[in-house]
């Protein structure tokens, strides 16, 4: 099929403009400036930031130190830095058992281990940056169907417009229309858990500590946030059974705060306020092959992880950095942007990092949700060993910080 009169042609079309898609669009705009090459990029996103946005919602996420480094290289972090709260220390513990360990930025001669950002505010900032770039922003606009062809792929939007692109990057999340239309398989593991997410007010400064606590009811993470009206705040992700989550979503504020305090203890102080509570069903979803003809999948469209390890966007960022590197290579070599060389290069480059991150997160969730005594003993001895023997922390710190190259502890 050939392009109709009204089809607008692009080099690259990105479907989905949340964390992964918007960051990629900005990265490609910077690449075109660096190489002084024209690159026609379209970004198609169903919703503008603000309101009920599926990607830029009430969540806060931890961006690892290695990811901040990449975002800085892309020229994006300097524009977002004012929105971040640094994580200076991480405390990991197993409720009711002796195991605990800490990671401290100073042990690794780093200013911080990561930064916490509120997605709603980041979304608004990213869109402001996008509007200043040479990017064709189709928003609000929904991709309704896509078809692959030899020279380009064709994308039909809900307002009837049609685009063609030599390369399509699907960043359209877990329910990707691109994946659906190409009938590509998705592997799923249901953890039978629901994440309850809320901002928590505490009665003392958080001192840039982040906490990860494994409890009988499920893993719980608290991330440091900015103060509001002098009130210290932390962002909570609490993975619970669906029934328990339902209770925690509907109970009174005081019952919620008392239950959280009982599960977590007083290490972070007293929990005195809770904001709006939101629920996210937890599944691990991943595409065995996140490529198709002239198409690459990144971020949540390629894999959606359990949030407890804070790896989802960090992994998605590594996907999109790989796309930018592959596009740079193709432009410099004069190759077809959506050719099999580029798509297979992406597949090969991403397979090991994706597989190991997915396996580590699954191991962590299953290992720490299990009350079988040999596992409980094993993980507690492991946590103790980590706190007695700092060099053992390095692989864990590397994962937490999103580093791929070796670093050494003091
Ligand atoms: C509770 C929770 C806590 C988390 N904490 C962390 C953390 O600490 N650290 C971390 O790294 N990660 C964390 N994550 C994961 C992280 O939030 C996600 O990995 C990241 O936000 C995914 O971004 P994305 O752009 O890939 O996908 P999504 O956010 O799913 O965005 C997909 C976008 O595509 C758009 N779209 C979908 N279909 C269409 C269509 N047909 N046409 C046009 N647009 C379309 C949607 O509107 C949406 O904007 C957490 C996740 C959860 C749920």
CSV table of N, CA and C and ligand atoms in Angstrom, one decimal, residues 15-21 44-47 53-56 59-63 119 141-144 171-177 195 197 223 237 280 282 298-301 303 305 307 309-315, ligand 1:
chain,number,residue,atom,x,y,z
A,15,UNK,N,4.8,6.4,19.6
A,15,UNK,CA,3.5,6.3,20.1
A,15,UNK,C,3.5,6.2,21.6
A,16,UNK,N,2.9,7.2,22.3
A,16,UNK,CA,2.9,7.3,23.7
A,16,UNK,C,3.9,8.3,24.2
A,17,UNK,N,3.4,9.3,24.9
A,17,UNK,CA,4.3,10.4,25.3
A,17,UNK,C,4.3,10.6,26.8
A,18,UNK,N,4.4,9.5,27.6
A,18,UNK,CA,4.6,9.6,29.0
A,18,UNK,C,6.1,9.6,29.3
A,19,UNK,N,6.6,9.0,30.4
A,19,UNK,CA,8.0,9.1,30.8
A,19,UNK,C,8.9,8.6,29.7
A,20,UNK,N,8.6,7.4,29.1
A,20,UNK,CA,9.6,6.9,28.1
A,20,UNK,C,9.5,7.6,26.8
A,21,UNK,N,8.3,7.8,26.3
A,21,UNK,CA,8.1,8.4,24.9
A,21,UNK,C,8.5,9.9,24.9
A,44,UNK,N,3.0,10.9,19.3
A,44,UNK,CA,1.5,10.8,19.4
A,44,UNK,C,1.1,10.4,20.8
A,45,UNK,N,0.4,11.3,21.5
A,45,UNK,CA,0.0,11.0,22.9
A,45,UNK,C,-1.5,11.3,23.1
A,46,UNK,N,-2.2,10.3,23.8
A,46,UNK,CA,-3.6,10.4,24.0
A,46,UNK,C,-4.0,11.6,24.9
A,47,UNK,N,-3.2,11.9,25.9
A,47,UNK,CA,-3.7,12.9,26.9
A,47,UNK,C,-2.6,13.9,27.2
A,53,UNK,N,-4.2,11.8,33.9
A,53,UNK,CA,-3.2,11.3,32.9
A,53,UNK,C,-2.8,9.9,33.3
A,54,UNK,N,-2.8,8.9,32.4
A,54,UNK,CA,-2.4,7.5,32.9
A,54,UNK,C,-0.9,7.4,33.2
A,55,UNK,N,0.0,8.2,32.6
A,55,UNK,CA,1.4,8.1,32.8
A,55,UNK,C,2.0,9.1,33.8
A,56,UNK,N,1.4,10.4,33.7
A,56,UNK,CA,1.9,11.4,34.6
A,56,UNK,C,0.8,11.6,35.7
A,59,UNK,N,1.7,9.3,41.2
A,59,UNK,CA,2.9,8.6,41.7
A,59,UNK,C,4.1,9.4,41.8
A,60,UNK,N,5.0,9.0,42.8
A,60,UNK,CA,6.3,9.5,42.8
A,60,UNK,C,7.2,8.3,42.4
A,61,UNK,N,8.3,8.6,41.7
A,61,UNK,CA,9.2,7.5,41.4
A,61,UNK,C,10.6,7.8,41.7
A,62,UNK,N,11.4,6.8,42.0
A,62,UNK,CA,12.8,7.0,42.3
A,62,UNK,C,13.6,6.8,41.0
A,63,UNK,N,14.3,7.8,40.7
A,63,UNK,CA,15.2,7.7,39.5
A,63,UNK,C,16.6,7.5,40.0
A,119,UNK,N,5.5,12.4,39.3
A,119,UNK,CA,5.3,12.3,37.9
A,119,UNK,C,4.4,13.4,37.3
A,141,UNK,N,-4.2,12.9,20.8
A,141,UNK,CA,-4.5,12.1,19.6
A,141,UNK,C,-4.2,10.7,20.0
A,142,UNK,N,-5.1,9.8,19.5
A,142,UNK,CA,-4.9,8.3,19.8
A,142,UNK,C,-4.5,7.6,18.6
A,143,UNK,N,-3.6,6.7,18.7
A,143,UNK,CA,-3.4,5.8,17.6
A,143,UNK,C,-4.5,4.7,17.6
A,144,UNK,N,-5.2,4.6,16.5
A,144,UNK,CA,-6.3,3.5,16.5
A,144,UNK,C,-5.8,2.3,15.8
A,171,UNK,N,5.8,3.3,22.7
A,171,UNK,CA,6.0,3.7,24.1
A,171,UNK,C,4.6,3.8,24.7
A,172,UNK,N,3.7,3.0,24.2
A,172,UNK,CA,2.3,3.2,24.6
A,172,UNK,C,1.8,2.3,25.7
A,173,UNK,N,2.7,1.9,26.6
A,173,UNK,CA,2.4,1.2,27.8
A,173,UNK,C,1.9,-0.2,27.7
A,174,UNK,N,1.4,-0.7,28.9
A,174,UNK,CA,1.1,-2.1,29.0
A,174,UNK,C,0.0,-2.6,28.0
A,175,UNK,N,-1.0,-1.7,27.7
A,175,UNK,CA,-2.0,-2.2,26.7
A,175,UNK,C,-1.7,-1.6,25.3
A,176,UNK,N,-0.5,-1.8,24.9
A,176,UNK,CA,0.0,-1.2,23.6
A,176,UNK,C,-0.9,-1.6,22.4
A,177,UNK,N,-1.4,-0.6,21.7
A,177,UNK,CA,-2.2,-0.8,20.5
A,177,UNK,C,-1.2,-1.3,19.4
A,195,UNK,N,-0.7,-2.7,44.5
A,195,UNK,CA,0.1,-1.6,45.2
A,195,UNK,C,-0.9,-0.5,45.6
A,197,UNK,N,-0.8,3.2,46.8
A,197,UNK,CA,0.1,4.3,46.7
A,197,UNK,C,-0.5,5.6,47.3
A,223,UNK,N,9.6,6.6,50.0
A,223,UNK,CA,10.6,7.4,49.4
A,223,UNK,C,10.5,8.9,49.9
A,237,UNK,N,4.6,3.1,48.6
A,237,UNK,CA,4.1,2.1,47.7
A,237,UNK,C,4.0,0.8,48.6
A,280,UNK,N,-2.8,0.1,42.1
A,280,UNK,CA,-2.2,-0.4,40.9
A,280,UNK,C,-2.1,-1.9,41.0
A,282,UNK,N,-0.7,-5.5,40.4
A,282,UNK,CA,0.7,-5.8,40.1
A,282,UNK,C,0.9,-7.1,39.3
A,298,UNK,N,9.5,0.1,23.8
A,298,UNK,CA,10.4,0.5,24.9
A,298,UNK,C,9.5,0.7,26.2
A,299,UNK,N,10.1,0.8,27.3
A,299,UNK,CA,9.4,1.2,28.6
A,299,UNK,C,8.3,0.1,28.9
A,300,UNK,N,7.2,0.6,29.5
A,300,UNK,CA,6.1,-0.3,29.9
A,300,UNK,C,5.5,-1.1,28.7
A,301,UNK,N,5.6,-0.6,27.5
A,301,UNK,CA,5.1,-1.4,26.4
A,301,UNK,C,6.0,-2.6,26.2
A,303,UNK,N,8.0,-4.0,28.8
A,303,UNK,CA,8.0,-4.7,30.0
A,303,UNK,C,7.4,-3.8,31.1
A,305,UNK,N,7.2,-3.8,35.2
A,305,UNK,CA,7.7,-4.6,36.4
A,305,UNK,C,6.9,-4.3,37.6
A,307,UNK,N,6.6,-2.6,41.1
A,307,UNK,CA,7.3,-1.3,41.4
A,307,UNK,C,8.2,-1.3,42.6
A,309,UNK,N,10.9,-2.6,43.4
A,309,UNK,CA,12.4,-2.4,43.3
A,309,UNK,C,12.7,-1.1,42.6
A,310,UNK,N,11.7,-0.3,42.2
A,310,UNK,CA,11.9,1.0,41.6
A,310,UNK,C,12.8,0.9,40.4
A,311,UNK,N,12.5,-0.1,39.5
A,311,UNK,CA,13.3,-0.3,38.3
A,311,UNK,C,12.6,0.0,37.0
A,312,UNK,N,11.3,0.2,37.0
A,312,UNK,CA,10.5,0.3,35.8
A,312,UNK,C,11.0,1.4,34.8
A,313,UNK,N,11.0,2.7,35.3
A,313,UNK,CA,11.5,3.7,34.4
A,313,UNK,C,13.0,3.6,34.1
A,314,UNK,N,13.7,3.2,35.2
A,314,UNK,CA,15.2,3.1,35.0
A,314,UNK,C,15.5,2.1,33.9
A,315,UNK,N,14.8,1.0,33.8
A,315,UNK,CA,15.0,0.1,32.7
A,315,UNK,C,14.5,0.7,31.4
B,1,LIG,C1,3.2,2.5,42.1
B,1,LIG,C2,4.3,2.5,41.1
B,1,LIG,C3,5.6,3.0,41.6
B,1,LIG,C4,6.7,3.0,40.7
B,1,LIG,N1,7.9,3.4,41.2
B,1,LIG,C5,8.9,3.4,40.3
B,1,LIG,C6,10.2,3.9,40.8
B,1,LIG,O1,10.4,4.2,42.0
B,1,LIG,N2,11.3,3.9,39.9
B,1,LIG,C7,11.1,3.5,38.6
B,1,LIG,O2,12.1,3.6,37.8
B,1,LIG,N3,9.9,3.1,38.1
B,1,LIG,C8,8.8,3.1,39.0
B,1,LIG,N4,7.6,2.7,38.5
B,1,LIG,C9,7.4,2.4,37.1
B,1,LIG,C10,7.3,3.7,36.2
B,1,LIG,O3,6.3,4.5,36.7
B,1,LIG,C11,7.0,3.3,34.8
B,1,LIG,O4,8.0,2.3,34.4
B,1,LIG,C12,7.1,4.4,33.9
B,1,LIG,O5,6.3,5.5,34.3
B,1,LIG,C13,6.5,3.9,32.5
B,1,LIG,O6,6.4,4.9,31.6
B,1,LIG,P1,6.1,4.6,30.1
B,1,LIG,O7,6.2,5.9,29.4
B,1,LIG,O8,6.9,3.4,29.6
B,1,LIG,O9,4.6,4.0,30.0
B,1,LIG,P2,3.2,4.6,30.6
B,1,LIG,O10,3.4,5.4,31.8
B,1,LIG,O11,2.3,3.4,30.7
B,1,LIG,O12,2.7,5.5,29.4
B,1,LIG,C14,2.1,5.1,28.2
B,1,LIG,C15,1.6,6.3,27.5
B,1,LIG,O13,1.1,6.0,26.2
B,1,LIG,C16,-0.1,6.7,26.0
B,1,LIG,N5,-0.9,5.8,25.1
B,1,LIG,C17,-1.4,4.6,25.3
B,1,LIG,N6,-2.1,4.1,24.2
B,1,LIG,C18,-2.1,5.1,23.3
B,1,LIG,C19,-2.6,5.3,22.0
B,1,LIG,N7,-3.3,4.3,21.4
B,1,LIG,N8,-2.4,6.4,21.4
B,1,LIG,C20,-1.6,7.5,21.9
B,1,LIG,N9,-1.1,7.4,23.2
B,1,LIG,C21,-1.3,6.2,23.9
B,1,LIG,C22,-0.8,6.8,27.4
B,1,LIG,O14,-1.7,7.9,27.4
B,1,LIG,C23,0.4,7.0,28.2
B,1,LIG,O15,0.7,8.4,28.4
B,1,LIG,C24,6.5,2.6,39.4
B,1,LIG,C25,5.2,2.2,38.9
B,1,LIG,C26,4.2,2.1,39.8
B,1,LIG,C27,2.8,1.6,39.3
